CSV table of C-alpha atoms and ligand atoms in Angstrom, one decimal:
chain,number,residue,atom,x,y,z
I,1,UNK,CA,0.0,0.0,0.0
I,2,UNK,CA,1.1,3.6,-0.5
I,3,UNK,CA,0.1,7.1,0.5
I,4,UNK,CA,-1.4,9.2,-2.3
I,5,UNK,CA,0.0,12.8,-2.2
I,6,UNK,CA,-2.7,14.6,-4.1
I,7,UNK,CA,-2.7,18.2,-5.4
I,8,UNK,CA,-6.0,19.8,-4.4
I,9,UNK,CA,-5.6,22.8,-6.7
I,10,UNK,CA,-5.6,26.5,-5.7
I,11,UNK,CA,-9.0,26.7,-4.0
I,12,UNK,CA,-11.9,26.2,-6.3
I,13,UNK,CA,-12.9,22.6,-5.5
I,14,UNK,CA,-13.5,21.9,-9.2
I,15,UNK,CA,-9.8,22.5,-9.9
I,16,UNK,CA,-8.7,19.2,-8.6
I,17,UNK,CA,-7.7,16.8,-11.4
I,18,UNK,CA,-10.1,14.0,-12.4
I,19,UNK,CA,-7.6,11.5,-11.1
I,20,UNK,CA,-7.1,13.3,-7.8
I,21,UNK,CA,-10.9,13.4,-7.2
I,22,UNK,CA,-11.3,9.7,-8.0
I,23,UNK,CA,-8.6,8.8,-5.5
I,24,UNK,CA,-10.1,11.2,-2.9
I,25,UNK,CA,-13.5,9.5,-3.3
I,26,UNK,CA,-12.0,6.1,-2.8
I,27,UNK,CA,-9.9,7.0,0.2
I,28,UNK,CA,-10.5,5.7,3.7
I,29,UNK,CA,-8.4,8.4,5.3
I,30,UNK,CA,-8.0,12.0,4.1
I,31,UNK,CA,-5.4,14.2,5.8
I,32,UNK,CA,-5.4,17.7,4.5
I,33,UNK,CA,-3.8,21.1,5.1
I,34,UNK,CA,-6.9,22.8,6.6
I,35,UNK,CA,-5.5,26.4,6.3
I,36,UNK,CA,-5.2,26.1,2.5
I,37,UNK,CA,-7.5,23.4,1.1
I,38,UNK,CA,-11.1,24.1,0.6
I,39,UNK,CA,-13.5,22.4,3.0
I,40,UNK,CA,-15.9,22.0,0.2
I,41,UNK,CA,-13.4,19.8,-1.7
I,42,UNK,CA,-13.0,17.6,1.4
I,43,UNK,CA,-16.8,17.1,1.6
I,44,UNK,CA,-16.4,15.3,-1.8
I,45,UNK,CA,-14.5,12.5,0.0
I,46,UNK,CA,-16.2,9.2,0.9
I,47,UNK,CA,-18.7,10.2,3.8
I,48,UNK,CA,-17.3,7.2,5.7
I,49,UNK,CA,-13.7,8.4,5.4
I,50,UNK,CA,-11.7,9.5,8.4
I,51,UNK,CA,-10.9,13.2,7.9
I,52,UNK,CA,-7.9,14.6,9.6
I,53,UNK,CA,-6.7,18.2,9.7
I,54,UNK,CA,-3.0,18.6,9.6
I,55,UNK,CA,-2.3,22.2,10.4
I,56,UNK,CA,-1.9,21.6,14.2
I,57,UNK,CA,0.1,18.4,13.7
I,58,UNK,CA,3.9,18.0,13.8
I,59,UNK,CA,5.6,16.2,10.9
I,60,UNK,CA,6.1,13.1,13.1
I,61,UNK,CA,2.4,13.0,14.1
I,62,UNK,CA,1.3,13.2,10.5
I,63,UNK,CA,3.6,10.4,9.4
I,64,UNK,CA,2.8,8.2,12.4
I,65,UNK,CA,-0.9,8.5,11.7
I,66,UNK,CA,-0.5,7.8,7.9
I,67,UNK,CA,1.8,4.9,8.6
I,68,UNK,CA,-0.7,3.5,11.2
I,69,UNK,CA,-3.6,3.7,8.8
I,70,UNK,CA,-1.6,2.1,6.0
I,71,UNK,CA,-0.7,-0.8,8.2
I,72,UNK,CA,-4.3,-1.3,9.0
I,73,UNK,CA,-4.9,-1.7,5.2
I,74,UNK,CA,-6.5,1.7,4.7
I,75,UNK,CA,-6.3,3.9,1.5
I,76,UNK,CA,-4.7,7.1,2.6
I,77,UNK,CA,-4.7,10.5,0.8
I,78,UNK,CA,-2.6,13.4,1.8
I,79,UNK,CA,-4.2,16.4,0.2
I,80,UNK,CA,-1.9,19.4,-0.5
I,81,UNK,CA,-2.8,22.8,-1.8
I,82,UNK,CA,-2.0,23.7,-5.4
I,83,UNK,CA,0.6,21.3,-6.8
I,84,UNK,CA,2.4,19.3,-4.1
I,85,UNK,CA,5.8,19.7,-5.8
I,86,UNK,CA,6.0,23.5,-5.2
I,87,UNK,CA,6.6,24.6,-1.6
I,88,UNK,CA,4.6,21.6,-0.5
I,89,UNK,CA,7.1,20.4,2.1
I,90,UNK,CA,6.4,16.9,0.9
I,91,UNK,CA,9.9,15.6,0.8
I,92,UNK,CA,10.2,15.5,4.6
I,93,UNK,CA,7.0,13.4,4.8
I,94,UNK,CA,8.2,11.1,2.1
I,95,UNK,CA,11.6,10.6,3.8
I,96,UNK,CA,9.9,9.5,7.0
I,97,UNK,CA,7.3,7.4,5.2
I,98,UNK,CA,10.2,5.6,3.4
I,99,UNK,CA,11.8,4.8,6.8
I,100,UNK,CA,8.5,3.1,7.7
I,101,UNK,CA,8.7,1.2,4.4
I,102,UNK,CA,5.8,3.0,2.9
I,103,UNK,CA,5.6,3.9,-0.7
I,104,UNK,CA,3.9,7.0,-2.2
I,105,UNK,CA,2.4,8.3,-5.4
I,106,UNK,CA,2.2,12.0,-6.2
I,107,UNK,CA,-0.9,13.2,-8.2
I,108,UNK,CA,-0.2,16.7,-9.6
I,109,UNK,CA,-2.5,19.7,-9.1
I,110,UNK,CA,-3.1,23.1,-10.5
I,111,UNK,CA,-0.6,25.4,-8.8
I,112,UNK,CA,-1.6,28.8,-7.6
I,113,UNK,CA,0.8,30.3,-10.1
I,114,UNK,CA,-1.4,29.1,-13.0
I,115,UNK,CA,-4.6,29.8,-11.2
I,116,UNK,CA,-3.4,33.4,-10.7
I,117,UNK,CA,-2.4,33.7,-14.4
I,118,UNK,CA,-5.8,32.4,-15.4
I,119,UNK,CA,-7.9,34.8,-13.3
I,120,UNK,CA,-5.6,37.6,-14.4
I,121,UNK,CA,-6.3,36.7,-18.0
I,122,UNK,CA,-2.6,36.5,-18.7
I,123,UNK,CA,-0.1,34.5,-20.7
I,124,UNK,CA,3.2,34.4,-18.8
I,125,UNK,CA,5.3,33.6,-21.9
I,126,UNK,CA,4.9,36.1,-24.7
I,127,UNK,CA,6.7,35.5,-28.0
I,128,UNK,CA,9.6,37.9,-28.6
I,129,UNK,CA,9.1,39.4,-25.1
I,130,UNK,CA,9.9,36.6,-22.7
I,131,UNK,CA,10.0,32.8,-23.0
I,132,UNK,CA,10.9,32.1,-19.4
I,133,UNK,CA,8.9,32.0,-16.2
I,134,UNK,CA,10.8,31.8,-12.9
I,135,UNK,CA,9.0,30.4,-9.8
I,136,UNK,CA,10.6,31.7,-6.7
I,137,UNK,CA,10.1,33.5,-3.4
I,138,UNK,CA,11.6,36.5,-1.6
I,139,UNK,CA,13.9,35.7,1.2
I,140,UNK,CA,12.3,36.0,4.6
I,141,UNK,CA,12.7,33.8,7.6
I,142,UNK,CA,13.3,30.9,5.2
I,143,UNK,CA,16.7,31.5,3.6
I,144,UNK,CA,17.2,31.4,-0.2
I,145,UNK,CA,20.5,30.0,-1.5
I,146,UNK,CA,23.0,32.6,-2.4
I,147,UNK,CA,23.0,31.8,-6.1
I,148,UNK,CA,19.2,32.3,-6.3
I,149,UNK,CA,19.0,35.8,-5.0
I,150,UNK,CA,16.0,37.6,-6.4
I,151,UNK,CA,18.2,40.4,-7.8
I,152,UNK,CA,20.1,37.8,-9.9
I,153,UNK,CA,17.1,35.9,-11.1
I,154,UNK,CA,15.4,39.2,-12.0
I,155,UNK,CA,18.4,40.1,-14.2
I,156,UNK,CA,16.9,37.9,-16.9
I,157,UNK,CA,13.9,40.3,-17.1
I,158,UNK,CA,11.6,37.4,-17.7
I,159,UNK,CA,8.3,36.8,-15.9
I,160,UNK,CA,8.6,36.2,-12.2
I,161,UNK,CA,6.0,34.3,-10.0
I,162,UNK,CA,6.6,35.0,-6.3
I,163,UNK,CA,5.2,32.6,-3.8
I,164,UNK,CA,5.1,33.3,0.0
I,165,UNK,CA,6.2,36.9,-0.5
I,166,UNK,CA,3.2,39.0,0.4
I,167,UNK,CA,4.8,40.5,3.5
I,168,UNK,CA,8.1,41.0,1.7
I,169,UNK,CA,7.2,43.4,-1.0
I,170,UNK,CA,9.6,46.2,0.1
I,171,UNK,CA,12.4,43.7,-0.4
I,172,UNK,CA,11.0,42.5,-3.7
I,173,UNK,CA,10.8,46.1,-5.0
I,174,UNK,CA,14.4,46.9,-3.9
I,175,UNK,CA,15.8,43.7,-5.5
I,176,UNK,CA,14.0,44.2,-8.8
I,177,UNK,CA,15.1,47.8,-9.0
I,178,UNK,CA,18.7,46.7,-8.4
I,179,UNK,CA,18.3,44.3,-11.3
I,180,UNK,CA,17.3,47.3,-13.5
I,181,UNK,CA,13.6,46.8,-13.6
I,182,UNK,CA,11.7,50.0,-14.6
I,183,UNK,CA,9.3,51.5,-12.0
I,184,UNK,CA,6.5,51.0,-14.6
I,185,UNK,CA,7.0,47.2,-14.9
I,186,UNK,CA,3.5,45.7,-14.6
I,187,UNK,CA,2.7,43.5,-11.6
I,188,UNK,CA,-0.5,41.5,-10.8
I,189,UNK,CA,-1.1,40.3,-7.3
I,190,UNK,CA,-3.8,37.7,-6.8
I,191,UNK,CA,-4.9,36.9,-3.3
I,192,UNK,CA,-6.8,33.6,-2.9
I,193,UNK,CA,-7.0,32.9,-6.6
I,194,UNK,CA,-10.2,31.0,-7.5
I,195,UNK,CA,-11.7,31.3,-3.9
I,196,UNK,CA,-14.9,33.3,-3.6
I,197,UNK,CA,-13.0,36.0,-1.7
I,198,UNK,CA,-10.3,36.3,-4.4
I,199,UNK,CA,-8.7,39.8,-4.8
I,200,UNK,CA,-6.9,40.9,-7.9
I,201,UNK,CA,-4.6,44.0,-7.9
I,202,UNK,CA,-3.1,45.4,-11.0
I,203,UNK,CA,-0.2,47.6,-10.1
I,204,UNK,CA,3.5,48.3,-11.0
I,205,UNK,CA,6.9,48.2,-9.4
I,206,UNK,CA,6.6,51.7,-8.1
I,207,UNK,CA,3.2,51.1,-6.3
I,208,UNK,CA,3.5,47.4,-5.3
I,209,UNK,CA,4.3,47.9,-1.7
I,210,UNK,CA,1.8,50.7,-1.2
I,211,UNK,CA,-1.0,48.8,-2.9
I,212,UNK,CA,-0.4,45.7,-0.9
I,213,UNK,CA,-0.8,47.7,2.3
I,214,UNK,CA,-3.8,49.6,0.9
I,215,UNK,CA,-5.6,46.3,0.2
I,216,UNK,CA,-4.4,44.7,3.5
I,217,UNK,CA,-2.8,41.7,1.7
I,218,UNK,CA,-0.4,39.8,4.0
I,219,UNK,CA,-0.9,36.2,3.0
I,220,UNK,CA,-2.2,33.8,0.4
I,221,UNK,CA,-1.0,36.0,-2.5
I,222,UNK,CA,0.7,35.2,-5.8
I,223,UNK,CA,2.8,38.1,-7.2
I,224,UNK,CA,3.2,37.9,-11.0
I,225,UNK,CA,5.7,40.4,-12.3
I,226,UNK,CA,7.1,41.4,-15.7
I,227,UNK,CA,6.0,42.9,-19.0
I,228,UNK,CA,4.0,39.8,-19.9
I,229,UNK,CA,1.5,41.2,-17.3
I,230,UNK,CA,1.1,44.5,-19.3
I,231,UNK,CA,-2.6,45.0,-19.6
I,232,UNK,CA,-2.1,46.3,-23.2
I,233,UNK,CA,-0.1,43.4,-24.4
I,234,UNK,CA,-3.1,42.0,-26.4
I,235,UNK,CA,-3.0,45.1,-28.6
I,236,UNK,CA,0.6,44.7,-29.7
I,237,UNK,CA,1.0,42.9,-33.0
I,238,UNK,CA,4.8,42.3,-32.6
I,239,UNK,CA,4.3,39.7,-29.9
I,240,UNK,CA,2.3,37.2,-32.0
I,241,UNK,CA,3.7,33.6,-31.9
I,242,UNK,CA,4.9,31.8,-35.0
I,243,UNK,CA,2.5,29.0,-34.3
I,244,UNK,CA,-0.5,30.7,-35.9
I,245,UNK,CA,1.4,32.8,-38.4
I,246,UNK,CA,0.0,32.1,-41.9
I,247,UNK,CA,3.5,32.2,-43.3
I,248,UNK,CA,5.0,29.7,-40.9
I,249,UNK,CA,5.1,26.0,-41.9
I,250,UNK,CA,5.0,23.3,-39.3
I,251,UNK,CA,4.1,19.7,-39.0
I,252,UNK,CA,0.3,20.3,-39.1
I,253,UNK,CA,0.1,23.2,-41.5
I,254,UNK,CA,1.9,24.5,-44.7
I,255,UNK,CA,2.7,28.2,-44.6
I,256,UNK,CA,1.4,30.5,-47.3
I,257,UNK,CA,4.3,31.4,-49.6
I,258,UNK,CA,4.7,35.2,-50.0
V,301,SAM,C1,3.0,26.8,1.0
V,301,SAM,S1,2.9,27.5,-0.6
V,301,SAM,C2,2.0,26.3,-1.4
V,301,SAM,C3,2.0,26.5,-2.9
V,301,SAM,C4,1.2,25.4,-3.6
V,301,SAM,N1,1.8,24.2,-3.6
V,301,SAM,C5,0.9,25.8,-5.1
V,301,SAM,O1,1.3,25.0,-6.0
V,301,SAM,O2,0.2,26.8,-5.3
V,301,SAM,C6,1.7,28.8,-0.2
V,301,SAM,C7,1.8,30.0,-1.1
V,301,SAM,O3,1.3,29.7,-2.4
V,301,SAM,C8,0.6,30.8,-2.9
V,301,SAM,N2,-0.8,30.4,-3.0
V,301,SAM,C9,-1.4,29.2,-2.7
V,301,SAM,N3,-2.7,29.2,-3.0
V,301,SAM,C10,-2.9,30.4,-3.5
V,301,SAM,C11,-4.1,31.0,-4.1
V,301,SAM,N4,-5.2,30.4,-4.2
V,301,SAM,N5,-4.0,32.3,-4.6
V,301,SAM,C12,-2.8,32.9,-4.6
V,301,SAM,N6,-1.7,32.4,-4.0
V,301,SAM,C13,-1.7,31.2,-3.5
V,301,SAM,C14,0.9,31.9,-1.9
V,301,SAM,O4,2.0,32.6,-2.4
V,301,SAM,C15,1.1,31.2,-0.6
V,301,SAM,O5,1.9,32.0,0.2
């Protein structure tokens, strides 16, 4: 038997994958991060299932419970917010499960970075403008490796998605300025993307910190930064992709010869 580590998606209970929902419905035990996973999603589990909230548990408690239920032959789901592989702290659980001889399977989920882009109506990779998206965080109490300092990552001038950084926007602004970002660089902040209480702020580097305070945003926020977030990007012809260009030939279509 194994533990299923399932991505719950960003909030909207319909944004779990079909596979994740199937496993959730079959589970005998569901352990979930109650501060971040929607209660409505958890109600879709088998009504007979044992439901456990993990926010007040230590790592050892969580793993002890999962291991105990597995040994009793139960199907166990560990439900994580967004996609489990991004800031999910799953590796420490997996390490202890392995010590207990328990296997695991990860079922991916919709990360908040993509939910935030969706509700902002944005494409994060715009042809000729940026073809790179960096997922990172500002350095707070959790240190960031020296070679991954925001200023250095920002030197690529691509799109940045900042997790866990809502209280660190002063630092974000300083580092992006040091990397040469213009004050006018567009930024979209989405708090609780796809939840009923979702908030979207469209701002720029100059006003980011002020706007975060104005809207009282201290947590659960995705900060998307870069010119791909320009609200006028749709009007600019120079950023069309080659994929749908009528003069561009590819495997599925012959281009029109000029
Ligand atoms: C512990 S990390 C978990 C990330 C998660 N694994 C994911 O893929 O989205 C929590 C951070 O993810 C971001 N986050 C998670 N859910 C969010 C949502 N619905 N809207 C905006 N940001 C969210 C915030 O930056 C939050 O501080």
